[in-house]
JSON list of C-alpha atoms in Angstrom, two decimals:
[
{"chain": "A", "resi": 48, "resn": "UNK", "atom": "CA", "xyz": [-0.70, -16.53, 31.82]},
{"chain": "A", "resi": 49, "resn": "UNK", "atom": "CA", "xyz": [-0.78, -19.91, 30.09]},
{"chain": "A", "resi": 50, "resn": "UNK", "atom": "CA", "xyz": [-3.77, -22.18, 30.58]},
{"chain": "A", "resi": 51, "resn": "UNK", "atom": "CA", "xyz": [-3.54, -25.94, 30.82]},
{"chain": "A", "resi": 52, "resn": "UNK", "atom": "CA", "xyz": [-6.13, -28.71, 30.49]},
{"chain": "A", "resi": 53, "resn": "UNK", "atom": "CA", "xyz": [-6.50, -31.77, 32.77]},
{"chain": "A", "resi": 54, "resn": "UNK", "atom": "CA", "xyz": [-3.64, -33.63, 31.06]},
{"chain": "A", "resi": 55, "resn": "UNK", "atom": "CA", "xyz": [-1.22, -30.75, 31.69]},
{"chain": "A", "resi": 56, "resn": "UNK", "atom": "CA", "xyz": [-1.22, -29.84, 27.97]},
{"chain": "A", "resi": 57, "resn": "UNK", "atom": "CA", "xyz": [-1.04, -26.19, 27.15]},
{"chain": "A", "resi": 58, "resn": "UNK", "atom": "CA", "xyz": [-4.17, -24.73, 25.57]},
{"chain": "A", "resi": 59, "resn": "UNK", "atom": "CA", "xyz": [-3.43, -22.49, 22.61]},
{"chain": "A", "resi": 60, "resn": "UNK", "atom": "CA", "xyz": [-5.73, -19.52, 22.69]},
{"chain": "A", "resi": 61, "resn": "UNK", "atom": "CA", "xyz": [-7.05, -17.71, 19.67]},
{"chain": "A", "resi": 62, "resn": "UNK", "atom": "CA", "xyz": [-4.91, -14.64, 20.28]},
{"chain": "A", "resi": 63, "resn": "UNK", "atom": "CA", "xyz": [-2.86, -15.38, 17.16]},
{"chain": "A", "resi": 64, "resn": "UNK", "atom": "CA", "xyz": [-5.96, -14.77, 15.02]},
{"chain": "A", "resi": 65, "resn": "UNK", "atom": "CA", "xyz": [-6.53, -11.42, 16.74]},
{"chain": "A", "resi": 66, "resn": "UNK", "atom": "CA", "xyz": [-2.89, -10.48, 16.27]},
{"chain": "A", "resi": 67, "resn": "UNK", "atom": "CA", "xyz": [-3.08, -11.33, 12.55]},
{"chain": "A", "resi": 68, "resn": "UNK", "atom": "CA", "xyz": [-6.14, -9.10, 12.17]},
{"chain": "A", "resi": 69, "resn": "UNK", "atom": "CA", "xyz": [-4.40, -6.25, 13.93]},
{"chain": "A", "resi": 70, "resn": "UNK", "atom": "CA", "xyz": [-1.28, -6.52, 11.78]},
{"chain": "A", "resi": 71, "resn": "UNK", "atom": "CA", "xyz": [-3.38, -6.81, 8.61]},
{"chain": "A", "resi": 72, "resn": "UNK", "atom": "CA", "xyz": [-5.44, -3.75, 9.54]},
{"chain": "A", "resi": 73, "resn": "UNK", "atom": "CA", "xyz": [-2.31, -1.68, 10.25]},
{"chain": "A", "resi": 74, "resn": "UNK", "atom": "CA", "xyz": [-0.80, -2.72, 6.89]},
{"chain": "A", "resi": 75, "resn": "UNK", "atom": "CA", "xyz": [-4.05, -1.90, 5.09]},
{"chain": "A", "resi": 76, "resn": "UNK", "atom": "CA", "xyz": [-4.22, 1.47, 6.85]},
{"chain": "A", "resi": 77, "resn": "UNK", "atom": "CA", "xyz": [-0.64, 2.38, 5.84]},
{"chain": "A", "resi": 78, "resn": "UNK", "atom": "CA", "xyz": [-1.21, 1.23, 2.25]},
{"chain": "A", "resi": 79, "resn": "UNK", "atom": "CA", "xyz": [-4.40, 3.32, 2.10]},
{"chain": "A", "resi": 80, "resn": "UNK", "atom": "CA", "xyz": [-2.64, 6.42, 3.37]},
{"chain": "A", "resi": 81, "resn": "UNK", "atom": "CA", "xyz": [0.14, 6.01, 0.77]},
{"chain": "A", "resi": 82, "resn": "UNK", "atom": "CA", "xyz": [-2.42, 5.41, -1.97]},
{"chain": "A", "resi": 83, "resn": "UNK", "atom": "CA", "xyz": [-4.35, 8.51, -0.88]},
{"chain": "A", "resi": 84, "resn": "UNK", "atom": "CA", "xyz": [-1.18, 10.64, -0.98]},
{"chain": "A", "resi": 85, "resn": "UNK", "atom": "CA", "xyz": [-0.34, 9.24, -4.38]},
{"chain": "A", "resi": 86, "resn": "UNK", "atom": "CA", "xyz": [-3.78, 10.03, -5.78]},
{"chain": "A", "resi": 87, "resn": "UNK", "atom": "CA", "xyz": [-4.03, 13.57, -4.45]},
{"chain": "A", "resi": 88, "resn": "UNK", "atom": "CA", "xyz": [-0.58, 14.44, -5.82]},
{"chain": "A", "resi": 89, "resn": "UNK", "atom": "CA", "xyz": [-1.33, 13.06, -9.30]},
{"chain": "A", "resi": 90, "resn": "UNK", "atom": "CA", "xyz": [-0.53, 15.40, -12.17]},
{"chain": "A", "resi": 91, "resn": "UNK", "atom": "CA", "xyz": [-0.66, 14.90, -15.91]},
{"chain": "A", "resi": 92, "resn": "UNK", "atom": "CA", "xyz": [2.94, 16.11, -16.07]},
{"chain": "A", "resi": 93, "resn": "UNK", "atom": "CA", "xyz": [4.01, 12.65, -14.93]},
{"chain": "A", "resi": 94, "resn": "UNK", "atom": "CA", "xyz": [2.57, 10.91, -18.01]},
{"chain": "A", "resi": 95, "resn": "UNK", "atom": "CA", "xyz": [5.92, 10.86, -19.81]},
{"chain": "A", "resi": 96, "resn": "UNK", "atom": "CA", "xyz": [7.76, 9.55, -16.75]},
{"chain": "A", "resi": 97, "resn": "UNK", "atom": "CA", "xyz": [5.61, 6.50, -16.19]},
{"chain": "A", "resi": 98, "resn": "UNK", "atom": "CA", "xyz": [6.55, 4.83, -19.47]},
{"chain": "A", "resi": 99, "resn": "UNK", "atom": "CA", "xyz": [8.98, 2.48, -17.74]},
{"chain": "A", "resi": 100, "resn": "UNK", "atom": "CA", "xyz": [9.14, -1.28, -17.67]},
{"chain": "A", "resi": 101, "resn": "UNK", "atom": "CA", "xyz": [9.42, -3.36, -14.53]},
{"chain": "A", "resi": 102, "resn": "UNK", "atom": "CA", "xyz": [13.08, -4.04, -15.31]},
{"chain": "A", "resi": 103, "resn": "UNK", "atom": "CA", "xyz": [13.76, -0.32, -15.57]},
{"chain": "A", "resi": 104, "resn": "UNK", "atom": "CA", "xyz": [11.90, 0.24, -12.32]},
{"chain": "A", "resi": 105, "resn": "UNK", "atom": "CA", "xyz": [14.32, -2.13, -10.61]},
{"chain": "A", "resi": 106, "resn": "UNK", "atom": "CA", "xyz": [17.06, 0.14, -11.95]},
{"chain": "A", "resi": 107, "resn": "UNK", "atom": "CA", "xyz": [15.78, 2.72, -9.49]},
{"chain": "A", "resi": 108, "resn": "UNK", "atom": "CA", "xyz": [17.28, 0.60, -6.72]},
{"chain": "A", "resi": 109, "resn": "UNK", "atom": "CA", "xyz": [20.57, 0.33, -8.61]},
{"chain": "A", "resi": 110, "resn": "UNK", "atom": "CA", "xyz": [20.56, 4.10, -9.19]},
{"chain": "A", "resi": 111, "resn": "UNK", "atom": "CA", "xyz": [20.73, 3.89, -12.98]},
{"chain": "A", "resi": 112, "resn": "UNK", "atom": "CA", "xyz": [21.03, 7.37, -14.54]},
{"chain": "A", "resi": 113, "resn": "UNK", "atom": "CA", "xyz": [18.07, 7.08, -16.95]},
{"chain": "A", "resi": 114, "resn": "UNK", "atom": "CA", "xyz": [15.61, 5.93, -14.31]},
{"chain": "A", "resi": 115, "resn": "UNK", "atom": "CA", "xyz": [17.01, 8.37, -11.76]},
{"chain": "A", "resi": 116, "resn": "UNK", "atom": "CA", "xyz": [16.45, 11.24, -14.21]},
{"chain": "A", "resi": 117, "resn": "UNK", "atom": "CA", "xyz": [12.82, 10.19, -14.65]},
{"chain": "A", "resi": 118, "resn": "UNK", "atom": "CA", "xyz": [12.39, 9.89, -10.89]},
{"chain": "A", "resi": 119, "resn": "UNK", "atom": "CA", "xyz": [13.87, 13.35, -10.36]},
{"chain": "A", "resi": 120, "resn": "UNK", "atom": "CA", "xyz": [11.43, 15.00, -12.75]},
{"chain": "A", "resi": 121, "resn": "UNK", "atom": "CA", "xyz": [8.39, 13.27, -11.26]},
{"chain": "A", "resi": 122, "resn": "UNK", "atom": "CA", "xyz": [5.99, 15.60, -9.46]},
{"chain": "A", "resi": 123, "resn": "UNK", "atom": "CA", "xyz": [4.14, 12.93, -7.46]},
{"chain": "A", "resi": 124, "resn": "UNK", "atom": "CA", "xyz": [4.77, 13.00, -3.71]},
{"chain": "A", "resi": 125, "resn": "UNK", "atom": "CA", "xyz": [5.62, 9.29, -3.69]},
{"chain": "A", "resi": 126, "resn": "UNK", "atom": "CA", "xyz": [7.99, 9.52, -6.62]},
{"chain": "A", "resi": 127, "resn": "UNK", "atom": "CA", "xyz": [7.99, 7.38, -9.71]},
{"chain": "A", "resi": 128, "resn": "UNK", "atom": "CA", "xyz": [6.20, 4.44, -8.11]},
{"chain": "A", "resi": 129, "resn": "UNK", "atom": "CA", "xyz": [3.46, 6.72, -6.81]},
{"chain": "A", "resi": 130, "resn": "UNK", "atom": "CA", "xyz": [3.06, 8.24, -10.27]},
{"chain": "A", "resi": 131, "resn": "UNK", "atom": "CA", "xyz": [2.67, 4.78, -11.80]},
{"chain": "A", "resi": 132, "resn": "UNK", "atom": "CA", "xyz": [0.07, 3.68, -9.22]},
{"chain": "A", "resi": 133, "resn": "UNK", "atom": "CA", "xyz": [-1.94, 6.88, -9.38]},
{"chain": "A", "resi": 134, "resn": "UNK", "atom": "CA", "xyz": [-1.92, 6.93, -13.16]},
{"chain": "A", "resi": 135, "resn": "UNK", "atom": "CA", "xyz": [-3.13, 3.33, -13.33]},
{"chain": "A", "resi": 136, "resn": "UNK", "atom": "CA", "xyz": [-5.89, 3.90, -10.79]},
{"chain": "A", "resi": 137, "resn": "UNK", "atom": "CA", "xyz": [-7.12, 7.18, -12.23]},
{"chain": "A", "resi": 138, "resn": "UNK", "atom": "CA", "xyz": [-6.89, 6.28, -15.93]},
{"chain": "A", "resi": 139, "resn": "UNK", "atom": "CA", "xyz": [-7.92, 2.62, -15.76]},
{"chain": "A", "resi": 140, "resn": "UNK", "atom": "CA", "xyz": [-10.77, 2.86, -13.24]},
{"chain": "A", "resi": 141, "resn": "UNK", "atom": "CA", "xyz": [-13.41, 5.49, -12.53]},
{"chain": "A", "resi": 142, "resn": "UNK", "atom": "CA", "xyz": [-11.20, 8.54, -12.97]},
{"chain": "A", "resi": 143, "resn": "UNK", "atom": "CA", "xyz": [-10.77, 11.18, -10.31]},
{"chain": "A", "resi": 144, "resn": "UNK", "atom": "CA", "xyz": [-13.63, 9.63, -8.34]},
{"chain": "A", "resi": 145, "resn": "UNK", "atom": "CA", "xyz": [-11.20, 6.86, -7.43]},
{"chain": "A", "resi": 146, "resn": "UNK", "atom": "CA", "xyz": [-10.07, 9.07, -4.53]},
{"chain": "A", "resi": 147, "resn": "UNK", "atom": "CA", "xyz": [-12.84, 7.36, -2.60]},
{"chain": "A", "resi": 148, "resn": "UNK", "atom": "CA", "xyz": [-11.05, 3.97, -2.80]},
{"chain": "A", "resi": 149, "resn": "UNK", "atom": "CA", "xyz": [-8.39, 4.74, -0.16]},
{"chain": "A", "resi": 150, "resn": "UNK", "atom": "CA", "xyz": [-11.01, 6.43, 2.01]},
{"chain": "A", "resi": 151, "resn": "UNK", "atom": "CA", "xyz": [-13.08, 3.24, 1.99]},
{"chain": "A", "resi": 152, "resn": "UNK", "atom": "CA", "xyz": [-9.96, 1.17, 2.70]},
{"chain": "A", "resi": 153, "resn": "UNK", "atom": "CA", "xyz": [-9.06, 3.42, 5.65]},
{"chain": "A", "resi": 154, "resn": "UNK", "atom": "CA", "xyz": [-12.55, 3.05, 7.08]},
{"chain": "A", "resi": 155, "resn": "UNK", "atom": "CA", "xyz": [-12.41, -0.71, 6.54]},
{"chain": "A", "resi": 156, "resn": "UNK", "atom": "CA", "xyz": [-9.03, -1.01, 8.28]},
{"chain": "A", "resi": 157, "resn": "UNK", "atom": "CA", "xyz": [-10.28, 0.91, 11.32]},
{"chain": "A", "resi": 158, "resn": "UNK", "atom": "CA", "xyz": [-13.54, -1.01, 11.63]}
]
């Protein structure tokens, strides 16, 4: 129910801030779950498939044969994009201990 002040002007409540936090926490939770799945399905067999540029990655949407062939031979559960993310996180950060990053993000999104 809308609230009004003495001058019959509608008072805007701070529910929009709560709604933004809820949407942000759901998005963070989903991103964390996808990142977790990408990290646990990381294999070194995908090293040759991740040597793609951003322009070639857009070719995945256009169904280009070269990029589609790389995507088909990828062993990561999230495909070529998951292989790229997991390779970057594992090889450029703290290694296999980076599995704790999505766990922390999941906890943070719930709290």
